[in-house]
PDB file of C-alpha atoms and ligand atoms in Angstrom:
ATOM      1  CA  MET A   1      13.866  31.495   1.205  1.00 68.00           C
ATOM      2  CA  ALA A   2      12.944  27.890   0.207  1.00 67.00           C
ATOM      3  CA  LYS A   3      11.682  25.645   3.045  1.00 85.00           C
ATOM      4  CA  LYS A   4      10.975  22.356   3.591  1.00 93.00           C
ATOM      5  CA  LEU A   5       9.233  19.413   1.752  1.00 97.00           C
ATOM      6  CA  SER A   6       8.125  16.644   3.817  1.00 97.00           C
ATOM      7  CA  VAL A   7       6.871  13.576   2.189  1.00 98.00           C
ATOM      8  CA  ILE A   8       4.565  11.854   4.813  1.00 97.00           C
ATOM      9  CA  GLY A   9       3.487   8.322   4.927  1.00 98.00           C
ATOM     10  CA  ILE A  10       0.106   8.712   6.790  1.00 97.00           C
ATOM     11  CA  GLY A  11      -0.246   4.817   7.306  1.00 97.00           C
ATOM     12  CA  PRO A  12      -3.646   3.513   6.512  1.00 96.00           C
ATOM     13  CA  GLY A  13      -5.784   5.941   7.694  1.00 92.00           C
ATOM     14  CA  SER A  14      -6.482   6.092  11.540  1.00 93.00           C
ATOM     15  CA  ARG A  15      -4.541   8.648  13.484  1.00 93.00           C
ATOM     16  CA  GLU A  16      -3.271   5.919  15.866  1.00 95.00           C
ATOM     17  CA  MET A  17      -1.359   4.307  12.948  1.00 96.00           C
ATOM     18  CA  MET A  18       0.585   7.630  12.223  1.00 96.00           C
ATOM     19  CA  THR A  19       4.123   8.105  13.474  1.00 97.00           C
ATOM     20  CA  VAL A  20       5.222  10.670  15.828  1.00 97.00           C
ATOM     21  CA  GLY A  21       7.408  11.872  13.180  1.00 97.00           C
ATOM     22  CA  ALA A  22       4.247  12.146  10.651  1.00 97.00           C
ATOM     23  CA  LEU A  23       2.445  13.996  13.286  1.00 97.00           C
ATOM     24  CA  ASP A  24       5.331  16.451  14.035  1.00 97.00           C
ATOM     25  CA  ALA A  25       5.749  17.319  10.351  1.00 97.00           C
ATOM     26  CA  LEU A  26       2.102  17.693   9.624  1.00 97.00           C
ATOM     27  CA  GLU A  27       2.084  20.116  13.039  1.00 96.00           C
ATOM     28  CA  LYS A  28       4.900  22.087  11.834  1.00 95.00           C
ATOM     29  CA  SER A  29       3.659  22.518   8.263  1.00 96.00           C
ATOM     30  CA  THR A  30       2.013  25.746   6.730  1.00 95.00           C
ATOM     31  CA  VAL A  31       0.220  23.994   3.929  1.00 96.00           C
ATOM     32  CA  ILE A  32      -0.932  20.359   3.484  1.00 96.00           C
ATOM     33  CA  VAL A  33      -0.717  18.825  -0.136  1.00 95.00           C
ATOM     34  CA  GLY A  34      -2.180  15.673  -1.761  1.00 93.00           C
ATOM     35  CA  TYR A  35      -4.451  13.417  -3.332  1.00 92.00           C
ATOM     36  CA  HIS A  36      -8.042  14.540  -1.850  1.00 90.00           C
ATOM     37  CA  VAL A  37      -8.659  10.973  -0.399  1.00 90.00           C
ATOM     38  CA  TYR A  38      -5.708  11.232   1.837  1.00 91.00           C
ATOM     39  CA  VAL A  39      -5.955  15.206   2.658  1.00 93.00           C
ATOM     40  CA  ASP A  40      -9.557  14.309   3.877  1.00 91.00           C
ATOM     41  CA  LEU A  41      -8.139  11.788   6.297  1.00 90.00           C
ATOM     42  CA  VAL A  42      -6.037  14.447   8.225  1.00 92.00           C
ATOM     43  CA  LYS A  43      -7.611  17.877   7.521  1.00 91.00           C
ATOM     44  CA  ASP A  44     -10.009  17.647  10.398  1.00 91.00           C
ATOM     45  CA  SER A  45      -6.866  17.605  12.888  1.00 92.00           C
ATOM     46  CA  TYR A  46      -5.390  21.000  11.046  1.00 92.00           C
ATOM     47  CA  PRO A  47      -8.243  23.321  10.727  1.00 91.00           C
ATOM     48  CA  ASN A  48      -5.773  26.094  10.373  1.00 90.00           C
ATOM     49  CA  LYS A  49      -3.769  24.661   7.388  1.00 94.00           C
ATOM     50  CA  ARG A  50      -3.995  25.740   3.894  1.00 94.00           C
ATOM     51  CA  LEU A  51      -5.079  22.576   2.050  1.00 95.00           C
ATOM     52  CA  ILE A  52      -4.175  21.791  -1.643  1.00 93.00           C
ATOM     53  CA  THR A  53      -5.910  18.803  -3.174  1.00 90.00           C
ATOM     54  CA  THR A  54      -5.553  17.394  -6.654  1.00 83.00           C
ATOM     55  CA  PRO A  55      -7.322  14.542  -8.183  1.00 77.00           C
ATOM     56  CA  MET A  56      -6.052  10.847  -8.975  1.00 73.00           C
ATOM     57  CA  LYS A  57      -3.798  10.335 -12.062  1.00 72.00           C
ATOM     58  CA  LYS A  58      -2.456  14.199 -11.720  1.00 81.00           C
ATOM     59  CA  GLU A  59       0.883  12.882  -9.843  1.00 85.00           C
ATOM     60  CA  SER A  60       3.478  14.910 -11.347  1.00 87.00           C
ATOM     61  CA  GLU A  61       1.209  17.988 -11.193  1.00 89.00           C
ATOM     62  CA  ARG A  62       0.954  17.404  -7.232  1.00 90.00           C
ATOM     63  CA  CYS A  63       4.329  17.153  -7.096  1.00 93.00           C
ATOM     64  CA  VAL A  64       5.270  20.365  -8.894  1.00 93.00           C
ATOM     65  CA  LEU A  65       2.456  21.792  -6.800  1.00 93.00           C
ATOM     66  CA  ALA A  66       4.206  20.730  -3.485  1.00 94.00           C
ATOM     67  CA  LEU A  67       7.719  21.730  -4.789  1.00 95.00           C
ATOM     68  CA  GLN A  68       6.448  25.124  -5.953  1.00 94.00           C
ATOM     69  CA  GLU A  69       4.876  25.956  -2.408  1.00 95.00           C
ATOM     70  CA  ALA A  70       8.233  24.982  -0.815  1.00 95.00           C
ATOM     71  CA  ALA A  71      10.311  26.911  -2.853  1.00 95.00           C
ATOM     72  CA  SER A  72       7.944  29.829  -2.146  1.00 94.00           C
ATOM     73  CA  GLY A  73       8.746  29.708   1.411  1.00 94.00           C
ATOM     74  CA  GLU A  74       5.827  27.471   2.885  1.00 95.00           C
ATOM     75  CA  ASP A  75       6.760  24.347   4.853  1.00 96.00           C
ATOM     76  CA  VAL A  76       4.705  21.695   2.932  1.00 97.00           C
ATOM     77  CA  ALA A  77       3.493  18.542   4.286  1.00 97.00           C
ATOM     78  CA  PHE A  78       3.016  16.178   1.443  1.00 96.00           C
ATOM     79  CA  VAL A  79       0.715  13.012   2.411  1.00 96.00           C
ATOM     80  CA  CYS A  80       0.484   9.977   1.032  1.00 95.00           C
ATOM     81  CA  SER A  81      -1.359   6.852   2.053  1.00 96.00           C
ATOM     82  CA  GLY A  82       0.568   4.109   4.082  1.00 98.00           C
ATOM     83  CA  ASP A  83       4.103   4.261   3.151  1.00 98.00           C
ATOM     84  CA  ALA A  84       5.250   7.205   0.542  1.00 96.00           C
ATOM     85  CA  GLY A  85       8.000   5.034  -0.598  1.00 97.00           C
ATOM     86  CA  VAL A  86       5.559   1.890  -1.544  1.00 97.00           C
ATOM     87  CA  TYR A  87       3.745   2.690  -4.812  1.00 95.00           C
ATOM     88  CA  GLY A  88       3.895   6.306  -3.479  1.00 92.00           C
ATOM     89  CA  MET A  89       5.282   9.549  -4.364  1.00 93.00           C
ATOM     90  CA  ALA A  90       8.565   9.464  -2.829  1.00 96.00           C
ATOM     91  CA  GLY A  91      10.290   8.526  -6.067  1.00 95.00           C
ATOM     92  CA  LEU A  92       8.743  10.960  -8.305  1.00 95.00           C
ATOM     93  CA  VAL A  93       9.281  13.868  -5.939  1.00 96.00           C
ATOM     94  CA  TYR A  94      12.865  13.414  -5.918  1.00 96.00           C
ATOM     95  CA  GLU A  95      12.673  13.277  -9.909  1.00 95.00           C
ATOM     96  CA  VAL A  96      10.695  16.351 -10.132  1.00 94.00           C
ATOM     97  CA  ALA A  97      12.811  18.185  -7.426  1.00 94.00           C
ATOM     98  CA  LYS A  98      16.073  18.094  -9.587  1.00 93.00           C
ATOM     99  CA  ASP A  99      14.405  21.323 -10.851  1.00 91.00           C
ATOM    100  CA  TYR A 100      14.287  22.727  -7.344  1.00 93.00           C
ATOM    101  CA  PRO A 101      17.424  22.607  -5.692  1.00 91.00           C
ATOM    102  CA  GLY A 102      16.877  25.003  -3.134  1.00 92.00           C
ATOM    103  CA  VAL A 103      14.105  22.712  -1.508  1.00 95.00           C
ATOM    104  CA  GLU A 104      15.080  20.150   1.379  1.00 96.00           C
ATOM    105  CA  ILE A 105      13.454  17.033   0.994  1.00 97.00           C
ATOM    106  CA  GLU A 106      12.592  14.703   4.179  1.00 97.00           C
ATOM    107  CA  ILE A 107      10.748  11.317   3.406  1.00 98.00           C
ATOM    108  CA  ILE A 108       8.864  10.211   6.727  1.00 98.00           C
ATOM    109  CA  PRO A 109       8.168   6.679   6.553  1.00 98.00           C
ATOM    110  CA  GLY A 110       4.612   5.244   7.392  1.00 98.00           C
ATOM    111  CA  ILE A 111       3.021   1.908   7.933  1.00 98.00           C
ATOM    112  CA  THR A 112       2.253   0.272   4.585  1.00 98.00           C
ATOM    113  CA  ALA A 113      -0.996  -1.545   4.066  1.00 98.00           C
ATOM    114  CA  ALA A 114       0.982  -5.056   3.874  1.00 98.00           C
ATOM    115  CA  CYS A 115       1.899  -4.582   7.520  1.00 98.00           C
ATOM    116  CA  SER A 116      -1.205  -2.953   8.722  1.00 98.00           C
ATOM    117  CA  GLY A 117      -3.601  -5.320   6.836  1.00 98.00           C
ATOM    118  CA  ALA A 118      -1.451  -8.367   8.195  1.00 98.00           C
ATOM    119  CA  ALA A 119      -2.155  -7.256  11.584  1.00 98.00           C
ATOM    120  CA  VAL A 120      -5.975  -7.471  11.041  1.00 98.00           C
ATOM    121  CA  LEU A 121      -5.609 -10.700   9.709  1.00 98.00           C
ATOM    122  CA  GLY A 122      -3.224 -12.235  12.289  1.00 98.00           C
ATOM    123  CA  ALA A 123       0.159 -13.204  11.471  1.00 98.00           C
ATOM    124  CA  PRO A 124       0.296 -13.990   7.681  1.00 98.00           C
ATOM    125  CA  LEU A 125       3.689 -12.639   6.718  1.00 97.00           C
ATOM    126  CA  ILE A 126       6.317 -13.663   9.086  1.00 94.00           C
ATOM    127  CA  HIS A 127       8.742 -14.948   6.733  1.00 94.00           C
ATOM    128  CA  ASP A 128       9.915 -13.858   3.241  1.00 96.00           C
ATOM    129  CA  PHE A 129       6.966 -12.143   1.212  1.00 98.00           C
ATOM    130  CA  VAL A 130       6.702 -10.055  -1.905  1.00 98.00           C
ATOM    131  CA  LEU A 131       4.439  -7.161  -2.721  1.00 98.00           C
ATOM    132  CA  ILE A 132       3.209  -7.169  -6.273  1.00 98.00           C
ATOM    133  CA  SER A 133       0.770  -4.329  -7.646  1.00 97.00           C
ATOM    134  CA  LEU A 134      -1.731  -5.718 -10.212  1.00 96.00           C
ATOM    135  CA  SER A 135      -2.120  -2.084 -11.503  1.00 93.00           C
ATOM    136  CA  ASP A 136      -0.774  -2.099 -15.345  1.00 89.00           C
ATOM    137  CA  LEU A 137      -0.702   1.652 -15.574  1.00 86.00           C
ATOM    138  CA  LEU A 138       2.869   1.929 -15.039  1.00 86.00           C
ATOM    139  CA  THR A 139       3.884  -1.760 -15.341  1.00 91.00           C
ATOM    140  CA  PRO A 140       3.317  -3.949 -18.383  1.00 93.00           C
ATOM    141  CA  TRP A 141       0.937  -6.789 -17.659  1.00 95.00           C
ATOM    142  CA  GLU A 142       3.536  -9.606 -18.816  1.00 96.00           C
ATOM    143  CA  LYS A 143       5.991  -8.292 -16.305  1.00 97.00           C
ATOM    144  CA  ILE A 144       3.075  -8.447 -13.577  1.00 97.00           C
ATOM    145  CA  GLU A 145       2.235 -12.064 -14.705  1.00 97.00           C
ATOM    146  CA  LYS A 146       6.115 -13.106 -14.654  1.00 98.00           C
ATOM    147  CA  ARG A 147       6.464 -11.639 -10.940  1.00 98.00           C
ATOM    148  CA  LEU A 148       3.102 -13.704  -9.971  1.00 98.00           C
ATOM    149  CA  LYS A 149       4.606 -16.704 -11.684  1.00 98.00           C
ATOM    150  CA  CYS A 150       8.100 -16.338  -9.712  1.00 98.00           C
ATOM    151  CA  ALA A 151       6.516 -15.505  -6.238  1.00 98.00           C
ATOM    152  CA  ALA A 152       4.557 -18.746  -6.399  1.00 98.00           C
ATOM    153  CA  GLU A 153       7.526 -20.834  -7.385  1.00 98.00           C
ATOM    154  CA  GLY A 154       9.534 -19.320  -4.559  1.00 97.00           C
ATOM    155  CA  ASP A 155       7.078 -20.249  -1.990  1.00 97.00           C
ATOM    156  CA  PHE A 156       6.792 -16.768  -0.795  1.00 97.00           C
ATOM    157  CA  GLY A 157       4.019 -14.985   0.937  1.00 98.00           C
ATOM    158  CA  ILE A 158       2.225 -12.812  -1.553  1.00 98.00           C
ATOM    159  CA  VAL A 159       0.561  -9.153  -1.071  1.00 98.00           C
ATOM    160  CA  LEU A 160      -1.316  -7.712  -3.800  1.00 98.00           C
ATOM    161  CA  TYR A 161      -1.813  -3.901  -3.878  1.00 98.00           C
ATOM    162  CA  ASN A 162      -4.238  -2.302  -6.342  1.00 96.00           C
ATOM    163  CA  PRO A 163      -5.941  -5.494  -6.916  1.00 96.00           C
ATOM    164  CA  SER A 164      -9.019  -4.326  -8.906  1.00 90.00           C
ATOM    165  CA  SER A 165     -10.472  -1.041 -10.522  1.00 82.00           C
ATOM    166  CA  HIS A 166     -13.453  -0.443 -12.689  1.00 81.00           C
ATOM    167  CA  LYS A 167     -11.508  -0.766 -15.649  1.00 83.00           C
ATOM    168  CA  ARG A 168      -9.622  -3.830 -14.263  1.00 82.00           C
ATOM    169  CA  ALA A 169     -12.517  -5.530 -12.950  1.00 85.00           C
ATOM    170  CA  ASP A 170     -10.922  -9.197 -13.528  1.00 92.00           C
ATOM    171  CA  TYR A 171      -7.547  -8.780 -12.774  1.00 94.00           C
ATOM    172  CA  LEU A 172      -7.550 -10.334  -9.578  1.00 96.00           C
ATOM    173  CA  GLN A 173      -9.335 -13.365 -11.266  1.00 97.00           C
ATOM    174  CA  LYS A 174      -6.380 -13.263 -13.727  1.00 96.00           C
ATOM    175  CA  ALA A 175      -3.757 -13.240 -10.972  1.00 97.00           C
ATOM    176  CA  CYS A 176      -5.162 -16.235  -9.435  1.00 98.00           C
ATOM    177  CA  ASP A 177      -5.339 -18.114 -12.339  1.00 98.00           C
ATOM    178  CA  ILE A 178      -1.507 -17.484 -12.930  1.00 98.00           C
ATOM    179  CA  LEU A 179      -0.891 -18.418  -9.361  1.00 98.00           C
ATOM    180  CA  LEU A 180      -3.080 -21.824  -9.232  1.00 98.00           C
ATOM    181  CA  LYS A 181      -0.806 -23.084 -12.305  1.00 98.00           C
ATOM    182  CA  THR A 182       1.580 -23.357  -9.202  1.00 98.00           C
ATOM    183  CA  LEU A 183      -0.255 -23.228  -5.992  1.00 98.00           C
ATOM    184  CA  PRO A 184      -2.731 -25.541  -4.607  1.00 98.00           C
ATOM    185  CA  GLU A 185      -6.432 -24.540  -4.840  1.00 98.00           C
ATOM    186  CA  ASP A 186      -6.884 -24.591  -0.836  1.00 98.00           C
ATOM    187  CA  ARG A 187      -3.972 -22.335  -0.169  1.00 98.00           C
ATOM    188  CA  LEU A 188      -4.982 -19.856   2.496  1.00 98.00           C
ATOM    189  CA  CYS A 189      -5.689 -16.405   1.211  1.00 98.00           C
ATOM    190  CA  GLY A 190      -7.172 -13.270   3.061  1.00 98.00           C
ATOM    191  CA  THR A 191      -8.603  -9.697   2.178  1.00 98.00           C
ATOM    192  CA  VAL A 192      -8.814  -6.765   4.247  1.00 98.00           C
ATOM    193  CA  ARG A 193     -10.729  -3.539   3.046  1.00 98.00           C
ATOM    194  CA  SER A 194     -10.361   0.022   4.366  1.00 97.00           C
ATOM    195  CA  ILE A 195      -7.598  -0.809   6.678  1.00 97.00           C
ATOM    196  CA  GLY A 196      -7.775   1.639   9.758  1.00 95.00           C
ATOM    197  CA  ARG A 197     -10.663   3.526   8.120  1.00 93.00           C
ATOM    198  CA  GLU A 198     -14.480   3.382   9.097  1.00 92.00           C
ATOM    199  CA  GLY A 199     -15.862   0.008   7.843  1.00 95.00           C
ATOM    200  CA  GLU A 200     -12.878  -1.996   8.161  1.00 97.00           C
ATOM    201  CA  THR A 201     -13.490  -5.812   7.008  1.00 98.00           C
ATOM    202  CA  ALA A 202     -11.366  -8.786   6.699  1.00 98.00           C
ATOM    203  CA  LYS A 203     -12.039 -12.195   5.151  1.00 98.00           C
ATOM    204  CA  LEU A 204     -10.444 -15.506   4.701  1.00 98.00           C
ATOM    205  CA  TYR A 205     -10.766 -17.528   1.481  1.00 98.00           C
ATOM    206  CA  THR A 206      -8.918 -20.518  -0.375  1.00 98.00           C
ATOM    207  CA  LEU A 207      -7.149 -19.490  -3.399  1.00 98.00           C
ATOM    208  CA  LYS A 208      -9.800 -21.204  -5.504  1.00 98.00           C
ATOM    209  CA  GLU A 209     -12.539 -18.991  -3.521  1.00 98.00           C
ATOM    210  CA  LEU A 210     -10.523 -15.791  -3.855  1.00 98.00           C
ATOM    211  CA  ARG A 211     -10.574 -16.340  -7.622  1.00 97.00           C
ATOM    212  CA  ASP A 212     -14.109 -15.940  -7.625  1.00 96.00           C
ATOM    213  CA  THR A 213     -14.184 -12.888  -5.280  1.00 96.00           C
ATOM    214  CA  ALA A 214     -15.069  -9.541  -6.409  1.00 94.00           C
ATOM    215  CA  VAL A 215     -12.654  -6.916  -4.412  1.00 95.00           C
ATOM    216  CA  ASP A 216     -12.206  -3.193  -4.956  1.00 94.00           C
ATOM    217  CA  MET A 217      -9.153  -0.661  -4.950  1.00 93.00           C
ATOM    218  CA  PHE A 218      -9.612  -0.200  -1.098  1.00 95.00           C
ATOM    219  CA  THR A 219      -8.648  -3.884  -0.500  1.00 97.00           C
ATOM    220  CA  THR A 220      -5.353  -5.577  -0.139  1.00 98.00           C
ATOM    221  CA  VAL A 221      -5.050  -9.198  -0.594  1.00 98.00           C
ATOM    222  CA  PHE A 222      -2.877 -11.554   1.009  1.00 98.00           C
ATOM    223  CA  ILE A 223      -1.757 -15.161  -0.198  1.00 98.00           C
ATOM    224  CA  GLY A 224      -0.243 -17.379   2.368  1.00 98.00           C
ATOM    225  CA  ASN A 225       2.986 -19.634   1.876  1.00 97.00           C
ATOM    226  CA  SER A 226       3.003 -23.271   2.074  1.00 97.00           C
ATOM    227  CA  GLU A 227       3.056 -23.119   5.677  1.00 96.00           C
ATOM    228  CA  THR A 228       0.321 -20.743   6.542  1.00 97.00           C
ATOM    229  CA  ARG A 229      -2.525 -22.000   8.404  1.00 96.00           C
ATOM    230  CA  GLU A 230      -6.060 -20.777   9.976  1.00 97.00           C
ATOM    231  CA  ILE A 231      -5.754 -20.698  13.577  1.00 97.00           C
ATOM    232  CA  ASN A 232      -8.845 -19.759  15.574  1.00 97.00           C
ATOM    233  CA  GLY A 233     -10.193 -17.601  12.452  1.00 97.00           C
ATOM    234  CA  LYS A 234      -6.411 -16.028  12.081  1.00 98.00           C
ATOM    235  CA  MET A 235      -4.367 -16.271   9.205  1.00 98.00           C
ATOM    236  CA  VAL A 236      -1.024 -17.447  10.358  1.00 97.00           C
ATOM    237  CA  THR A 237       2.136 -18.293   9.098  1.00 97.00           C
ATOM    238  CA  PRO A 238       4.345 -20.561  11.863  1.00 94.00           C
ATOM    239  CA  ARG A 239       7.722 -18.954  12.746  1.00 86.00           C
ATOM    240  CA  GLY A 240       9.289 -22.054  11.387  1.00 74.00           C
ATOM    241  CA  TYR A 241      11.766 -24.804  12.187  1.00 57.00           C
ATOM    242  CA  ALA A 242      14.481 -22.401  13.792  1.00 56.00           C
ATOM    243  CA  ALA A 243      11.822 -21.296  16.372  1.00 53.00           C
ATOM    244  CA  GLU A 244      10.702 -24.825  17.063  1.00 55.00           C
ATOM    245  CA  ARG A 245      14.372 -25.899  17.665  1.00 57.00           C
ATOM    246  CA  GLU A 246      15.086 -22.890  20.077  1.00 57.00           C
ATOM    247  CA  THR A 247      11.829 -23.866  22.376  1.00 56.00           C
ATOM    248  CA  GLN A 248      12.797 -27.486  22.547  1.00 52.00           C
TER     249      GLN A 248
HETATM  250  N1  SAH B 301       1.424   3.873  -0.292  1.00 77.78           N
HETATM  251  C1  SAH B 301       0.446   2.749   0.133  1.00 77.78           C
HETATM  252  C2  SAH B 301      -0.058   1.967  -1.176  1.00 77.78           C
HETATM  253  C3  SAH B 301      -0.627   2.667  -2.426  1.00 77.78           C
HETATM  254  S1  SAH B 301      -1.189   1.895  -3.498  1.00 77.78           S
HETATM  255  C4  SAH B 301       0.905   2.013   1.187  1.00 77.78           C
HETATM  256  O1  SAH B 301       2.358   1.835   1.532  1.00 77.78           O
HETATM  257  O2  SAH B 301       0.087   1.548   1.710  1.00 77.78           O
HETATM  258  C5  SAH B 301      -2.754   1.551  -3.501  1.00 77.78           C
HETATM  259  C6  SAH B 301      -3.225   0.012  -2.732  1.00 77.78           C
HETATM  260  O3  SAH B 301      -2.836   0.246  -1.519  1.00 77.78           O
HETATM  261  C7  SAH B 301      -4.719   0.078  -2.446  1.00 77.78           C
HETATM  262  O4  SAH B 301      -5.554  -0.515  -3.931  1.00 77.78           O
HETATM  263  C8  SAH B 301      -4.757  -1.104  -1.610  1.00 77.78           C
HETATM  264  O5  SAH B 301      -4.471  -2.091  -2.302  1.00 77.78           O
HETATM  265  C9  SAH B 301      -3.546  -0.790  -0.404  1.00 77.78           C
HETATM  266  N2  SAH B 301      -4.102   0.196   0.271  1.00 77.78           N
HETATM  267  C10 SAH B 301      -3.483   1.323   0.826  1.00 77.78           C
HETATM  268  N3  SAH B 301      -4.345   1.777   1.899  1.00 77.78           N
HETATM  269  C11 SAH B 301      -5.149   0.908   2.281  1.00 77.78           C
HETATM  270  C12 SAH B 301      -6.121   0.705   3.236  1.00 77.78           C
HETATM  271  N4  SAH B 301      -6.329   1.596   4.330  1.00 77.78           N
HETATM  272  N5  SAH B 301      -6.996  -0.285   3.233  1.00 77.78           N
HETATM  273  C13 SAH B 301      -6.799  -1.346   2.239  1.00 77.78           C
HETATM  274  N6  SAH B 301      -5.898  -1.504   1.381  1.00 77.78           N
HETATM  275  C14 SAH B 301      -5.169  -0.368   1.306  1.00 77.78           C
END
């Protein structure tokens, strides 16, 4: 009899940043499926579970494997980093699951890199913000450029996911050049690398400095809005006029 497929956001990497729901689903599972980097993050806590890992760019295959296991009667924990619904596998699972009507699917939310990274930097988001992935594997670059331009014009806080890779080494630079057409050079920015993992590092920059900074795919980039300030080394967006009025 088909069992359950739990699509689990495991957060940025450390066990403390996993939800109780995620831990429960992993505990109940008989098989753990995922990209090998994410399975590696959890496997030591579950020595008796069967593990199935797949390399990057084999996303559909990973979904089919997970669904096949569930259809054959296993309780499957399908692990994704951060939140499975933010540049994760939750959508693809539902698309592929059309062919597996007997499998019950549950999406278990996790802490996305924007939230865990913001906590490392201080409080950069607070108000309206947008997430933009710089990966043009699934989105045409022209669309990414337009979104960057609109986000800058809208004075949003901006969080950049997938800011770089070997093939896209200059994408952050290209993105900053677009933002610099609207935003001032001294706009406060921050990067956080390996959030919740060994070697976590955070740094603050101006937008001009960020443009000339090399980052990798384990980094999330934050661009403040016009109110964002550095306070004692932290990146802080003030709560705003309404909060000021309340405290007067
Ligand atoms: N589903 C994930 C995002 C996957 S896209 C989430 O919700 O967080 C992959 C991108 O997410 C990376 O290139 C990086 O920009 C960001 N990211 C994910 N985990 C991270 C971590 N532990 N530290 C820094 N950035 C991370």
